[in-house]
JSON list of C-alpha atoms in Angstrom, two decimals:
[
{"chain": "A", "resi": 12, "resn": "MET", "atom": "CA", "xyz": [0.00, 0.00, 0.00]},
{"chain": "A", "resi": 13, "resn": "SER", "atom": "CA", "xyz": [1.08, 3.51, -0.47]},
{"chain": "A", "resi": 14, "resn": "GLY", "atom": "CA", "xyz": [1.74, 3.92, 3.23]},
{"chain": "A", "resi": 15, "resn": "GLY", "atom": "CA", "xyz": [4.57, 1.51, 2.81]},
{"chain": "A", "resi": 16, "resn": "GLY", "atom": "CA", "xyz": [5.58, 2.86, -0.54]},
{"chain": "A", "resi": 17, "resn": "GLY", "atom": "CA", "xyz": [6.89, 6.04, 0.94]},
{"chain": "A", "resi": 18, "resn": "ALA", "atom": "CA", "xyz": [4.31, 8.52, -0.37]},
{"chain": "A", "resi": 19, "resn": "ALA", "atom": "CA", "xyz": [2.48, 8.63, 2.94]},
{"chain": "A", "resi": 20, "resn": "GLN", "atom": "CA", "xyz": [3.72, 8.12, 6.44]},
{"chain": "A", "resi": 21, "resn": "TYR", "atom": "CA", "xyz": [2.19, 8.46, 9.90]},
{"chain": "A", "resi": 22, "resn": "LEU", "atom": "CA", "xyz": [3.82, 10.43, 12.67]},
{"chain": "A", "resi": 23, "resn": "PRO", "atom": "CA", "xyz": [5.23, 8.17, 15.37]},
{"chain": "A", "resi": 24, "resn": "GLU", "atom": "CA", "xyz": [2.51, 6.99, 17.72]},
{"chain": "A", "resi": 25, "resn": "ALA", "atom": "CA", "xyz": [4.27, 8.79, 20.57]},
{"chain": "A", "resi": 26, "resn": "ASP", "atom": "CA", "xyz": [3.47, 12.08, 18.79]},
{"chain": "A", "resi": 27, "resn": "LEU", "atom": "CA", "xyz": [-0.21, 11.24, 18.30]},
{"chain": "A", "resi": 28, "resn": "GLY", "atom": "CA", "xyz": [-1.44, 11.65, 21.84]},
{"chain": "A", "resi": 29, "resn": "GLY", "atom": "CA", "xyz": [-1.33, 7.97, 22.55]},
{"chain": "A", "resi": 30, "resn": "ILE", "atom": "CA", "xyz": [-3.52, 6.91, 19.65]},
{"chain": "A", "resi": 31, "resn": "SER", "atom": "CA", "xyz": [-2.14, 4.10, 17.56]},
{"chain": "A", "resi": 32, "resn": "HIS", "atom": "CA", "xyz": [-2.08, 4.20, 13.77]},
{"chain": "A", "resi": 33, "resn": "LYS", "atom": "CA", "xyz": [-4.73, 1.50, 13.72]},
{"chain": "A", "resi": 34, "resn": "GLY", "atom": "CA", "xyz": [-6.68, 3.58, 16.22]},
{"chain": "A", "resi": 35, "resn": "LEU", "atom": "CA", "xyz": [-6.67, 6.53, 13.82]},
{"chain": "A", "resi": 36, "resn": "GLU", "atom": "CA", "xyz": [-7.93, 4.30, 11.03]},
{"chain": "A", "resi": 37, "resn": "LYS", "atom": "CA", "xyz": [-10.68, 2.89, 13.24]},
{"chain": "A", "resi": 38, "resn": "LEU", "atom": "CA", "xyz": [-11.73, 6.43, 14.21]},
{"chain": "A", "resi": 39, "resn": "ALA", "atom": "CA", "xyz": [-11.95, 7.35, 10.56]},
{"chain": "A", "resi": 40, "resn": "LEU", "atom": "CA", "xyz": [-14.23, 4.41, 9.88]},
{"chain": "A", "resi": 41, "resn": "GLU", "atom": "CA", "xyz": [-16.38, 5.28, 12.89]},
{"chain": "A", "resi": 42, "resn": "LYS", "atom": "CA", "xyz": [-16.53, 9.06, 12.54]},
{"chain": "A", "resi": 43, "resn": "GLY", "atom": "CA", "xyz": [-15.49, 9.94, 9.03]},
{"chain": "A", "resi": 44, "resn": "VAL", "atom": "CA", "xyz": [-17.25, 10.61, 5.80]},
{"chain": "A", "resi": 45, "resn": "ILE", "atom": "CA", "xyz": [-17.87, 7.21, 4.27]},
{"chain": "A", "resi": 46, "resn": "VAL", "atom": "CA", "xyz": [-17.83, 6.61, 0.54]},
{"chain": "A", "resi": 47, "resn": "GLU", "atom": "CA", "xyz": [-19.09, 3.15, -0.39]},
{"chain": "A", "resi": 48, "resn": "HIS", "atom": "CA", "xyz": [-18.30, 1.82, -3.82]},
{"chain": "A", "resi": 49, "resn": "GLY", "atom": "CA", "xyz": [-17.96, -1.62, -5.30]},
{"chain": "A", "resi": 50, "resn": "GLY", "atom": "CA", "xyz": [-18.22, -3.47, -2.02]},
{"chain": "A", "resi": 51, "resn": "GLY", "atom": "CA", "xyz": [-15.53, -1.42, -0.27]},
{"chain": "A", "resi": 52, "resn": "TYR", "atom": "CA", "xyz": [-15.53, 1.65, 1.93]},
{"chain": "A", "resi": 53, "resn": "HIS", "atom": "CA", "xyz": [-13.31, 4.72, 2.02]},
{"chain": "A", "resi": 54, "resn": "ALA", "atom": "CA", "xyz": [-13.54, 6.80, 5.19]},
{"chain": "A", "resi": 55, "resn": "TYR", "atom": "CA", "xyz": [-12.16, 10.34, 5.28]},
{"chain": "A", "resi": 56, "resn": "LEU", "atom": "CA", "xyz": [-11.56, 12.17, 8.55]},
{"chain": "A", "resi": 57, "resn": "GLU", "atom": "CA", "xyz": [-9.76, 15.38, 9.47]},
{"chain": "A", "resi": 58, "resn": "PHE", "atom": "CA", "xyz": [-7.97, 15.65, 12.79]},
{"chain": "A", "resi": 59, "resn": "ASP", "atom": "CA", "xyz": [-7.18, 18.83, 14.67]},
{"chain": "A", "resi": 60, "resn": "ARG", "atom": "CA", "xyz": [-3.46, 18.51, 14.01]},
{"chain": "A", "resi": 61, "resn": "PRO", "atom": "CA", "xyz": [-1.19, 16.70, 11.56]},
{"chain": "A", "resi": 62, "resn": "ILE", "atom": "CA", "xyz": [-1.20, 12.94, 11.84]},
{"chain": "A", "resi": 63, "resn": "GLY", "atom": "CA", "xyz": [1.47, 12.36, 9.25]},
{"chain": "A", "resi": 64, "resn": "TYR", "atom": "CA", "xyz": [2.83, 13.27, 5.86]},
{"chain": "A", "resi": 65, "resn": "ASN", "atom": "CA", "xyz": [1.68, 12.72, 2.32]},
{"chain": "A", "resi": 66, "resn": "ASN", "atom": "CA", "xyz": [4.03, 13.52, -0.53]},
{"chain": "A", "resi": 67, "resn": "GLY", "atom": "CA", "xyz": [6.30, 15.30, 1.90]},
{"chain": "A", "resi": 68, "resn": "LYS", "atom": "CA", "xyz": [3.64, 17.64, 3.27]},
{"chain": "A", "resi": 69, "resn": "PRO", "atom": "CA", "xyz": [2.04, 17.43, 6.72]},
{"chain": "A", "resi": 70, "resn": "THR", "atom": "CA", "xyz": [-1.63, 16.58, 6.67]},
{"chain": "A", "resi": 71, "resn": "ASN", "atom": "CA", "xyz": [-4.48, 16.44, 9.19]},
{"chain": "A", "resi": 72, "resn": "TRP", "atom": "CA", "xyz": [-6.44, 14.06, 6.98]},
{"chain": "A", "resi": 73, "resn": "ILE", "atom": "CA", "xyz": [-6.61, 10.29, 6.99]},
{"chain": "A", "resi": 74, "resn": "ARG", "atom": "CA", "xyz": [-8.24, 7.95, 4.54]},
{"chain": "A", "resi": 75, "resn": "ALA", "atom": "CA", "xyz": [-9.06, 4.52, 5.87]},
{"chain": "A", "resi": 76, "resn": "GLU", "atom": "CA", "xyz": [-10.23, 1.72, 3.64]},
{"chain": "A", "resi": 77, "resn": "LEU", "atom": "CA", "xyz": [-12.30, -1.29, 4.54]},
{"chain": "A", "resi": 78, "resn": "SER", "atom": "CA", "xyz": [-12.63, -4.19, 2.14]},
{"chain": "A", "resi": 79, "resn": "GLY", "atom": "CA", "xyz": [-12.87, -7.91, 2.64]},
{"chain": "A", "resi": 80, "resn": "GLY", "atom": "CA", "xyz": [-13.17, -7.40, 6.39]},
{"chain": "A", "resi": 81, "resn": "VAL", "atom": "CA", "xyz": [-9.72, -5.82, 6.60]},
{"chain": "A", "resi": 82, "resn": "TYR", "atom": "CA", "xyz": [-9.04, -2.14, 7.18]},
{"chain": "A", "resi": 83, "resn": "HIS", "atom": "CA", "xyz": [-5.99, -0.03, 6.66]},
{"chain": "A", "resi": 84, "resn": "GLY", "atom": "CA", "xyz": [-5.25, 3.57, 5.87]},
{"chain": "A", "resi": 85, "resn": "HIS", "atom": "CA", "xyz": [-2.74, 6.34, 5.58]},
{"chain": "A", "resi": 86, "resn": "PRO", "atom": "CA", "xyz": [-2.33, 10.10, 5.92]},
{"chain": "A", "resi": 87, "resn": "PHE", "atom": "CA", "xyz": [-4.15, 11.63, 2.98]},
{"chain": "A", "resi": 88, "resn": "ASP", "atom": "CA", "xyz": [-3.39, 14.58, 0.72]},
{"chain": "A", "resi": 89, "resn": "PRO", "atom": "CA", "xyz": [-6.29, 17.04, 1.22]},
{"chain": "A", "resi": 90, "resn": "THR", "atom": "CA", "xyz": [-5.97, 18.23, -2.37]},
{"chain": "A", "resi": 91, "resn": "LYS", "atom": "CA", "xyz": [-7.12, 14.75, -3.42]},
{"chain": "A", "resi": 92, "resn": "LEU", "atom": "CA", "xyz": [-10.30, 14.76, -1.34]},
{"chain": "A", "resi": 93, "resn": "PRO", "atom": "CA", "xyz": [-13.48, 14.04, -3.31]},
{"chain": "A", "resi": 94, "resn": "SER", "atom": "CA", "xyz": [-15.77, 17.03, -3.74]},
{"chain": "A", "resi": 95, "resn": "ALA", "atom": "CA", "xyz": [-18.49, 15.04, -1.99]},
{"chain": "A", "resi": 96, "resn": "VAL", "atom": "CA", "xyz": [-16.32, 15.05, 1.14]},
{"chain": "A", "resi": 97, "resn": "THR", "atom": "CA", "xyz": [-15.21, 18.66, 1.11]},
{"chain": "A", "resi": 98, "resn": "GLY", "atom": "CA", "xyz": [-18.61, 19.95, 0.03]},
{"chain": "A", "resi": 99, "resn": "ARG", "atom": "CA", "xyz": [-16.92, 22.12, -2.57]},
{"chain": "B", "resi": 26, "resn": "MET", "atom": "CA", "xyz": [-5.94, 14.36, 19.85]},
{"chain": "B", "resi": 27, "resn": "ALA", "atom": "CA", "xyz": [-9.38, 15.21, 18.57]},
{"chain": "B", "resi": 28, "resn": "TYR", "atom": "CA", "xyz": [-10.83, 15.10, 15.14]},
{"chain": "B", "resi": 29, "resn": "SER", "atom": "CA", "xyz": [-12.24, 18.12, 13.44]},
{"chain": "B", "resi": 30, "resn": "GLY", "atom": "CA", "xyz": [-13.56, 16.09, 10.57]},
{"chain": "B", "resi": 31, "resn": "GLN", "atom": "CA", "xyz": [-17.18, 15.53, 9.73]},
{"chain": "B", "resi": 32, "resn": "PRO", "atom": "CA", "xyz": [-16.84, 18.56, 7.44]},
{"chain": "B", "resi": 33, "resn": "HIS", "atom": "CA", "xyz": [-20.58, 18.93, 7.34]},
{"chain": "B", "resi": 34, "resn": "GLY", "atom": "CA", "xyz": [-21.08, 18.57, 11.06]},
{"chain": "B", "resi": 35, "resn": "ARG", "atom": "CA", "xyz": [-22.34, 15.00, 10.91]},
{"chain": "B", "resi": 36, "resn": "THR", "atom": "CA", "xyz": [-21.20, 11.63, 9.74]},
{"chain": "B", "resi": 37, "resn": "MET", "atom": "CA", "xyz": [-21.98, 11.20, 6.08]},
{"chain": "B", "resi": 38, "resn": "PHE", "atom": "CA", "xyz": [-22.50, 8.05, 4.12]},
{"chain": "B", "resi": 39, "resn": "ILE", "atom": "CA", "xyz": [-22.25, 8.35, 0.37]},
{"chain": "B", "resi": 40, "resn": "GLN", "atom": "CA", "xyz": [-23.13, 5.33, -1.72]},
{"chain": "B", "resi": 41, "resn": "ILE", "atom": "CA", "xyz": [-21.68, 5.35, -5.22]},
{"chain": "B", "resi": 42, "resn": "GLN", "atom": "CA", "xyz": [-22.57, 3.12, -8.12]},
{"chain": "B", "resi": 43, "resn": "THR", "atom": "CA", "xyz": [-20.65, 2.70, -11.35]},
{"chain": "B", "resi": 44, "resn": "PRO", "atom": "CA", "xyz": [-22.76, 0.42, -13.55]},
{"chain": "B", "resi": 45, "resn": "GLY", "atom": "CA", "xyz": [-20.73, -2.04, -15.56]},
{"chain": "B", "resi": 46, "resn": "VAL", "atom": "CA", "xyz": [-17.58, -1.56, -13.52]},
{"chain": "B", "resi": 47, "resn": "ASN", "atom": "CA", "xyz": [-16.38, -4.54, -11.52]},
{"chain": "B", "resi": 48, "resn": "THR", "atom": "CA", "xyz": [-13.27, -5.59, -9.68]},
{"chain": "B", "resi": 49, "resn": "VAL", "atom": "CA", "xyz": [-10.88, -7.59, -11.82]},
{"chain": "B", "resi": 50, "resn": "VAL", "atom": "CA", "xyz": [-10.92, -11.30, -11.10]},
{"chain": "B", "resi": 51, "resn": "LEU", "atom": "CA", "xyz": [-7.34, -12.48, -10.68]},
{"chain": "B", "resi": 52, "resn": "ARG", "atom": "CA", "xyz": [-6.27, -16.07, -10.56]},
{"chain": "B", "resi": 53, "resn": "GLU", "atom": "CA", "xyz": [-3.92, -16.60, -7.64]},
{"chain": "B", "resi": 54, "resn": "GLN", "atom": "CA", "xyz": [-0.65, -18.25, -8.54]},
{"chain": "B", "resi": 55, "resn": "PRO", "atom": "CA", "xyz": [0.91, -20.93, -6.32]},
{"chain": "B", "resi": 56, "resn": "GLY", "atom": "CA", "xyz": [2.11, -19.43, -3.05]},
{"chain": "B", "resi": 57, "resn": "TRP", "atom": "CA", "xyz": [0.36, -16.11, -3.55]},
{"chain": "B", "resi": 58, "resn": "VAL", "atom": "CA", "xyz": [-2.67, -14.89, -1.62]},
{"chain": "B", "resi": 59, "resn": "ILE", "atom": "CA", "xyz": [-4.54, -11.78, -2.69]},
{"chain": "B", "resi": 60, "resn": "ARG", "atom": "CA", "xyz": [-5.20, -9.80, 0.50]},
{"chain": "B", "resi": 61, "resn": "HIS", "atom": "CA", "xyz": [-6.73, -6.70, -1.06]},
{"chain": "B", "resi": 62, "resn": "ASN", "atom": "CA", "xyz": [-8.32, -6.20, -4.45]},
{"chain": "B", "resi": 63, "resn": "ARG", "atom": "CA", "xyz": [-9.73, -2.84, -5.51]},
{"chain": "B", "resi": 64, "resn": "LEU", "atom": "CA", "xyz": [-8.46, -3.13, -9.06]},
{"chain": "B", "resi": 65, "resn": "PHE", "atom": "CA", "xyz": [-11.39, -2.32, -11.31]},
{"chain": "B", "resi": 66, "resn": "ASP", "atom": "CA", "xyz": [-11.94, -3.28, -14.92]},
{"chain": "B", "resi": 67, "resn": "VAL", "atom": "CA", "xyz": [-12.32, 0.30, -16.12]},
{"chain": "B", "resi": 68, "resn": "THR", "atom": "CA", "xyz": [-9.40, 1.44, -18.26]},
{"chain": "B", "resi": 69, "resn": "PRO", "atom": "CA", "xyz": [-7.93, 4.96, -18.11]},
{"chain": "B", "resi": 70, "resn": "ASP", "atom": "CA", "xyz": [-9.21, 5.62, -21.61]},
{"chain": "B", "resi": 71, "resn": "ALA", "atom": "CA", "xyz": [-12.75, 4.56, -20.68]},
{"chain": "B", "resi": 72, "resn": "ALA", "atom": "CA", "xyz": [-12.75, 6.34, -17.33]},
{"chain": "B", "resi": 73, "resn": "PRO", "atom": "CA", "xyz": [-13.98, 9.75, -18.56]},
{"chain": "B", "resi": 74, "resn": "SER", "atom": "CA", "xyz": [-17.11, 8.19, -20.04]},
{"chain": "B", "resi": 75, "resn": "THR", "atom": "CA", "xyz": [-17.88, 5.96, -17.07]},
{"chain": "B", "resi": 76, "resn": "VAL", "atom": "CA", "xyz": [-21.17, 6.76, -15.37]},
{"chain": "B", "resi": 77, "resn": "VAL", "atom": "CA", "xyz": [-20.90, 7.57, -11.65]},
{"chain": "B", "resi": 78, "resn": "ILE", "atom": "CA", "xyz": [-24.19, 7.61, -9.72]},
{"chain": "B", "resi": 79, "resn": "GLY", "atom": "CA", "xyz": [-24.78, 8.78, -6.19]},
{"chain": "B", "resi": 80, "resn": "GLY", "atom": "CA", "xyz": [-22.51, 11.67, -5.38]},
{"chain": "B", "resi": 81, "resn": "ASN", "atom": "CA", "xyz": [-19.91, 14.14, -6.45]},
{"chain": "B", "resi": 82, "resn": "VAL", "atom": "CA", "xyz": [-17.04, 11.67, -6.61]},
{"chain": "B", "resi": 83, "resn": "SER", "atom": "CA", "xyz": [-14.97, 11.23, -9.74]},
{"chain": "B", "resi": 84, "resn": "ILE", "atom": "CA", "xyz": [-14.21, 7.88, -11.28]},
{"chain": "B", "resi": 85, "resn": "TRP", "atom": "CA", "xyz": [-10.53, 8.70, -10.79]},
{"chain": "B", "resi": 86, "resn": "THR", "atom": "CA", "xyz": [-11.01, 8.98, -7.03]},
{"chain": "B", "resi": 87, "resn": "LEU", "atom": "CA", "xyz": [-12.94, 5.73, -6.93]},
{"chain": "B", "resi": 88, "resn": "CYS", "atom": "CA", "xyz": [-10.98, 3.45, -9.24]},
{"chain": "B", "resi": 89, "resn": "PHE", "atom": "CA", "xyz": [-7.51, 4.95, -9.62]},
{"chain": "B", "resi": 90, "resn": "THR", "atom": "CA", "xyz": [-6.05, 5.03, -6.12]},
{"chain": "B", "resi": 91, "resn": "GLU", "atom": "CA", "xyz": [-2.67, 4.15, -4.72]},
{"chain": "B", "resi": 92, "resn": "ASN", "atom": "CA", "xyz": [-4.19, 1.10, -3.02]},
{"chain": "B", "resi": 93, "resn": "LEU", "atom": "CA", "xyz": [-5.49, -1.12, -5.79]},
{"chain": "B", "resi": 94, "resn": "LEU", "atom": "CA", "xyz": [-4.12, -4.54, -5.08]},
{"chain": "B", "resi": 95, "resn": "GLN", "atom": "CA", "xyz": [-1.97, -6.32, -2.55]},
{"chain": "B", "resi": 96, "resn": "ALA", "atom": "CA", "xyz": [-0.92, -9.93, -2.73]},
{"chain": "B", "resi": 97, "resn": "VAL", "atom": "CA", "xyz": [1.43, -11.80, -0.43]},
{"chain": "B", "resi": 98, "resn": "ASN", "atom": "CA", "xyz": [3.69, -14.79, -0.87]},
{"chain": "B", "resi": 99, "resn": "GLU", "atom": "CA", "xyz": [4.53, -15.74, 2.69]},
{"chain": "B", "resi": 100, "resn": "GLY", "atom": "CA", "xyz": [6.82, -18.55, 1.64]},
{"chain": "B", "resi": 101, "resn": "LYS", "atom": "CA", "xyz": [8.97, -16.26, -0.48]},
{"chain": "B", "resi": 102, "resn": "GLY", "atom": "CA", "xyz": [8.64, -13.34, 1.92]},
{"chain": "B", "resi": 103, "resn": "LEU", "atom": "CA", "xyz": [7.27, -11.10, -0.82]},
{"chain": "B", "resi": 104, "resn": "ILE", "atom": "CA", "xyz": [4.46, -8.62, -1.15]},
{"chain": "B", "resi": 105, "resn": "LEU", "atom": "CA", "xyz": [3.07, -7.41, -4.48]},
{"chain": "B", "resi": 106, "resn": "ASP", "atom": "CA", "xyz": [1.71, -3.87, -4.28]},
{"chain": "B", "resi": 107, "resn": "VAL", "atom": "CA", "xyz": [-0.23, -2.26, -7.12]},
{"chain": "B", "resi": 108, "resn": "GLY", "atom": "CA", "xyz": [-1.50, 1.30, -7.29]},
{"chain": "B", "resi": 109, "resn": "TRP", "atom": "CA", "xyz": [-2.23, 4.22, -9.56]},
{"chain": "B", "resi": 110, "resn": "TYR", "atom": "CA", "xyz": [0.23, 7.10, -9.23]},
{"chain": "B", "resi": 111, "resn": "PRO", "atom": "CA", "xyz": [-0.26, 9.95, -8.70]},
{"chain": "B", "resi": 112, "resn": "GLU", "atom": "CA", "xyz": [-3.47, 9.00, -6.96]},
{"chain": "B", "resi": 113, "resn": "ALA", "atom": "CA", "xyz": [-6.61, 9.93, -8.90]},
{"chain": "B", "resi": 114, "resn": "ASP", "atom": "CA", "xyz": [-4.55, 11.78, -11.53]},
{"chain": "B", "resi": 115, "resn": "PRO", "atom": "CA", "xyz": [-5.82, 11.18, -15.07]},
{"chain": "B", "resi": 116, "resn": "THR", "atom": "CA", "xyz": [-2.26, 11.55, -16.38]},
{"chain": "B", "resi": 117, "resn": "GLY", "atom": "CA", "xyz": [-0.93, 8.88, -14.01]},
{"chain": "B", "resi": 118, "resn": "CYS", "atom": "CA", "xyz": [-0.11, 5.23, -14.53]},
{"chain": "B", "resi": 119, "resn": "TYR", "atom": "CA", "xyz": [-0.32, 1.86, -12.83]},
{"chain": "B", "resi": 120, "resn": "LYS", "atom": "CA", "xyz": [2.72, 0.89, -10.80]},
{"chain": "B", "resi": 121, "resn": "ALA", "atom": "CA", "xyz": [3.40, -2.58, -9.47]},
{"chain": "B", "resi": 122, "resn": "LYS", "atom": "CA", "xyz": [6.21, -3.55, -7.14]},
{"chain": "B", "resi": 123, "resn": "ALA", "atom": "CA", "xyz": [7.20, -6.85, -5.60]},
{"chain": "B", "resi": 124, "resn": "ILE", "atom": "CA", "xyz": [8.89, -6.05, -2.29]},
{"chain": "B", "resi": 125, "resn": "ARG", "atom": "CA", "xyz": [10.66, -8.11, 0.32]},
{"chain": "B", "resi": 126, "resn": "ILE", "atom": "CA", "xyz": [8.78, -8.28, 3.62]},
{"chain": "B", "resi": 127, "resn": "ASP", "atom": "CA", "xyz": [10.86, -7.42, 6.65]},
{"chain": "B", "resi": 128, "resn": "ALA", "atom": "CA", "xyz": [11.80, -10.73, 8.26]},
{"chain": "B", "resi": 129, "resn": "VAL", "atom": "CA", "xyz": [11.30, -9.41, 11.79]},
{"chain": "B", "resi": 130, "resn": "ASP", "atom": "CA", "xyz": [8.61, -6.74, 11.46]},
{"chain": "B", "resi": 131, "resn": "ARG", "atom": "CA", "xyz": [6.42, -8.59, 8.97]},
{"chain": "B", "resi": 132, "resn": "GLU", "atom": "CA", "xyz": [3.23, -6.65, 9.66]},
{"chain": "B", "resi": 133, "resn": "ASN", "atom": "CA", "xyz": [4.76, -3.18, 9.34]},
{"chain": "B", "resi": 134, "resn": "PRO", "atom": "CA", "xyz": [4.82, -2.08, 5.69]},
{"chain": "B", "resi": 135, "resn": "GLU", "atom": "CA", "xyz": [7.06, 0.86, 6.54]},
{"chain": "B", "resi": 136, "resn": "MET", "atom": "CA", "xyz": [9.81, -1.65, 7.32]},
{"chain": "B", "resi": 137, "resn": "TYR", "atom": "CA", "xyz": [9.63, -3.40, 3.96]},
{"chain": "B", "resi": 138, "resn": "ASP", "atom": "CA", "xyz": [12.45, -2.98, 1.45]},
{"chain": "B", "resi": 139, "resn": "TRP", "atom": "CA", "xyz": [10.63, -0.54, -0.84]},
{"chain": "B", "resi": 140, "resn": "GLU", "atom": "CA", "xyz": [13.86, 0.88, -2.24]},
{"chain": "B", "resi": 141, "resn": "ASN", "atom": "CA", "xyz": [15.01, -2.45, -3.65]},
{"chain": "B", "resi": 142, "resn": "PRO", "atom": "CA", "xyz": [12.03, -4.08, -5.33]},
{"chain": "B", "resi": 143, "resn": "VAL", "atom": "CA", "xyz": [12.36, -7.59, -6.69]},
{"chain": "B", "resi": 144, "resn": "ALA", "atom": "CA", "xyz": [10.21, -6.62, -9.69]},
{"chain": "B", "resi": 145, "resn": "THR", "atom": "CA", "xyz": [8.62, -3.43, -10.96]},
{"chain": "B", "resi": 146, "resn": "LEU", "atom": "CA", "xyz": [6.15, -2.47, -13.64]},
{"chain": "B", "resi": 147, "resn": "GLU", "atom": "CA", "xyz": [4.76, 0.84, -14.88]},
{"chain": "B", "resi": 148, "resn": "THR", "atom": "CA", "xyz": [2.05, 1.10, -17.50]},
{"chain": "B", "resi": 149, "resn": "ARG", "atom": "CA", "xyz": [-1.14, 2.94, -18.37]},
{"chain": "B", "resi": 150, "resn": "SER", "atom": "CA", "xyz": [-2.53, -0.22, -19.94]},
{"chain": "B", "resi": 151, "resn": "LEU", "atom": "CA", "xyz": [-4.77, -2.32, -17.72]},
{"chain": "B", "resi": 152, "resn": "ALA", "atom": "CA", "xyz": [-4.23, -5.30, -20.01]},
{"chain": "B", "resi": 153, "resn": "ASP", "atom": "CA", "xyz": [-0.45, -4.98, -19.75]},
{"chain": "B", "resi": 154, "resn": "LEU", "atom": "CA", "xyz": [-0.75, -4.57, -15.99]},
{"chain": "B", "resi": 155, "resn": "LEU", "atom": "CA", "xyz": [-2.69, -7.82, -15.66]},
{"chain": "B", "resi": 156, "resn": "ILE", "atom": "CA", "xyz": [-0.14, -9.65, -17.79]},
{"chain": "B", "resi": 157, "resn": "GLY", "atom": "CA", "xyz": [2.63, -8.15, -15.68]},
{"chain": "B", "resi": 158, "resn": "ILE", "atom": "CA", "xyz": [0.99, -9.12, -12.40]},
{"chain": "B", "resi": 159, "resn": "ARG", "atom": "CA", "xyz": [0.67, -12.70, -13.57]},
{"chain": "B", "resi": 160, "resn": "ARG", "atom": "CA", "xyz": [4.28, -12.75, -14.77]},
{"chain": "B", "resi": 161, "resn": "ILE", "atom": "CA", "xyz": [5.61, -11.37, -11.48]},
{"chain": "B", "resi": 162, "resn": "MET", "atom": "CA", "xyz": [3.60, -13.93, -9.54]},
{"chain": "B", "resi": 163, "resn": "GLU", "atom": "CA", "xyz": [4.70, -16.81, -11.76]},
{"chain": "B", "resi": 164, "resn": "GLU", "atom": "CA", "xyz": [8.35, -15.83, -11.61]},
{"chain": "B", "resi": 165, "resn": "ASN", "atom": "CA", "xyz": [8.18, -15.61, -7.83]},
{"chain": "B", "resi": 166, "resn": "SER", "atom": "CA", "xyz": [5.93, -18.54, -6.97]}
]
């Protein structure tokens, strides 16, 4: 996944107020804007401070993905957010 | 840490349909297990004319993400990662990499040897991508 490919990287968990990376992804799935398509779910959620980097830039946004009963995610570039999520 | 998300002040659920678009059915090669498959059978050339129903979400955002496919060969210690780069960019391309899993930290993708892939592929052709995926799996099964 891209998180491992270097384009996106979480801050260390010690810098995230005690929330694990998986915890962030679970929060996104619970509280975020959900886009369902083709049997999978993308969840977008903005935090009140950066949770990591995407393409070298800090970002407050995460995108978590749930498919086949497995979820994962990574810090997300806000310029790539769907219009349906931003409302713009 | 708190979240300031829910841009519209409430949790939203947006259901999108793309008639005629399905995930690609891949035949697993010996030793390989497909863990994640969001690789759709819509080609980049056909994407602009694909009908999207249900919300203001582009086909590029739905079907051309960095997280399209992941397959694992535990025996060989390899992971095959396929995505579209740059994400959702109509000028992008498919990229596939076979990467060695870290022997100790097997569940942490950030520890994998991304800088020294065993095999790589870049193409805008879905057909060529599928051929390449099969070849990479066969050569590393």
